[in-house]
Short mmCIF file of N, CA and C in Angstrom, two decimals:
data_model
loop_
_atom_site.label_atom_id
_atom_site.label_comp_id
_atom_site.label_asym_id
_atom_site.label_seq_id
_atom_site.Cartn_x
_atom_site.Cartn_y
_atom_site.Cartn_z
N UNK A 1 9.36 -9.03 1.90
CA UNK A 1 8.91 -7.66 1.96
C UNK A 1 8.73 -7.67 -0.19
N UNK A 2 9.40 -8.51 -1.25
CA UNK A 2 10.01 -8.46 -2.15
C UNK A 2 8.67 -9.00 -2.96
N UNK A 3 7.90 -9.85 -2.06
CA UNK A 3 6.97 -9.82 -2.61
C UNK A 3 5.69 -9.39 -2.75
N UNK A 4 5.47 -8.35 -2.05
CA UNK A 4 4.53 -7.17 -2.01
C UNK A 4 4.43 -6.00 -3.53
N UNK A 5 6.03 -5.83 -3.53
CA UNK A 5 5.91 -6.18 -5.50
C UNK A 5 5.46 -6.33 -6.00
N UNK A 6 4.75 -7.77 -6.03
CA UNK A 6 3.70 -7.96 -7.22
C UNK A 6 2.43 -8.54 -6.98
N UNK A 7 2.27 -7.38 -6.02
CA UNK A 7 0.80 -7.23 -5.89
C UNK A 7 0.42 -5.58 -6.84
N UNK A 8 0.24 -5.55 -7.52
CA UNK A 8 0.34 -3.91 -8.22
C UNK A 8 -0.96 -3.84 -7.12
N UNK A 9 -2.60 -4.45 -7.14
CA UNK A 9 -3.25 -4.41 -6.86
C UNK A 9 -2.93 -3.01 -5.15
N UNK A 10 -2.62 -3.42 -4.39
CA UNK A 10 -1.69 -3.18 -3.30
C UNK A 10 -1.90 -1.91 -2.70
N UNK A 11 -0.42 -1.83 -4.10
CA UNK A 11 -0.05 -0.80 -4.20
C UNK A 11 -1.20 0.13 -4.79
N UNK A 12 -2.08 -0.08 -5.47
CA UNK A 12 -3.06 1.05 -6.31
C UNK A 12 -4.11 1.42 -4.85
N UNK A 13 -4.60 0.05 -4.14
CA UNK A 13 -5.50 0.19 -3.36
C UNK A 13 -4.64 1.47 -1.97
N UNK A 14 -3.84 1.04 -2.02
CA UNK A 14 -2.84 2.56 -1.09
C UNK A 14 -2.75 4.09 -1.39
N UNK A 15 -2.54 3.55 -2.57
CA UNK A 15 -2.09 5.49 -3.41
C UNK A 15 -4.22 5.32 -2.75
N UNK A 16 -4.76 4.57 -3.43
CA UNK A 16 -6.78 5.03 -3.40
C UNK A 16 -6.46 5.86 -1.77
N UNK A 17 -6.48 5.20 -0.72
CA UNK A 17 -6.08 5.13 0.66
C UNK A 17 -5.66 6.63 0.72
N UNK A 18 -4.59 6.98 0.35
CA UNK A 18 -3.69 8.19 -0.16
C UNK A 18 -4.95 9.18 -0.08
N UNK A 19 -4.95 9.02 -1.55
CA UNK A 19 -6.10 10.13 -2.64
C UNK A 19 -7.72 10.13 -1.24
N UNK A 20 -8.07 9.45 -1.14
CA UNK A 20 -10.12 8.87 -0.26
C UNK A 20 -9.23 8.41 1.24
N UNK A 21 -9.22 8.92 2.65
CA UNK A 21 -9.30 8.45 3.38
C UNK A 21 -10.10 7.54 3.48
N UNK A 22 -11.27 7.76 3.10
CA UNK A 22 -12.09 7.40 3.80
C UNK A 22 -12.30 5.70 3.23
N UNK A 23 -11.44 5.72 2.02
CA UNK A 23 -11.70 4.37 1.45
C UNK A 23 -10.58 3.18 2.19
N UNK A 24 -9.63 3.69 2.74
CA UNK A 24 -8.72 2.98 3.55
C UNK A 24 -9.29 1.55 3.88
N UNK A 25 -7.96 0.88 2.98
CA UNK A 25 -8.58 -0.75 3.53
C UNK A 25 -7.31 -1.13 3.87
N UNK A 26 -6.58 -0.54 4.25
CA UNK A 26 -4.89 -0.87 4.46
C UNK A 26 -4.28 0.03 5.71
N UNK A 27 -4.10 -0.54 7.00
CA UNK A 27 -3.70 -0.02 7.88
C UNK A 27 -2.36 0.56 7.82
N UNK A 28 -1.48 1.56 8.35
CA UNK A 28 -0.24 1.98 8.76
C UNK A 28 1.26 1.21 7.84
N UNK A 29 0.96 -0.14 9.07
CA UNK A 29 1.58 -0.51 9.00
C UNK A 29 1.36 -1.55 7.50
N UNK A 30 0.32 -1.98 7.01
CA UNK A 30 0.96 -2.82 5.42
C UNK A 30 1.50 -0.92 4.57
N UNK A 31 1.13 -0.18 5.18
CA UNK A 31 1.54 0.20 3.90
C UNK A 31 3.09 1.31 3.90
N UNK A 32 3.80 1.05 5.45
CA UNK A 32 4.53 1.70 5.90
C UNK A 32 5.81 0.32 4.62
N UNK A 33 5.13 -0.99 5.21
CA UNK A 33 6.08 -2.20 4.84
C UNK A 33 6.77 -1.88 2.99
N UNK A 34 5.79 -1.05 2.35
CA UNK A 34 5.25 -1.06 0.79
C UNK A 34 6.24 -0.17 0.66
N UNK A 35 6.35 1.40 1.78
CA UNK A 35 6.74 1.94 0.70
C UNK A 35 8.94 1.37 1.17
N UNK A 36 8.95 0.88 2.54
CA UNK A 36 10.59 0.49 2.48
C UNK A 36 10.83 -0.86 1.03
N UNK A 37 9.70 -1.24 0.91
CA UNK A 37 10.49 -2.93 -0.60
C UNK A 37 10.53 -2.18 -1.45
N UNK A 38 9.23 -0.30 -1.88
CA UNK A 38 9.97 -0.49 -3.07
C UNK A 38 10.72 1.02 -3.12
N UNK A 39 11.61 1.42 -2.28
CA UNK A 39 12.31 2.42 -2.44
C UNK A 39 14.02 1.49 -2.46
#
């Protein structure tokens, strides 16, 4: 989990996919894992 914190580009892609769903490259599981890791 902590490793995800070191990948800001991944976080950025998730933000993008939330703002522009058509650009989504990240599945819900990965998004959930990241949200858990940053809280």
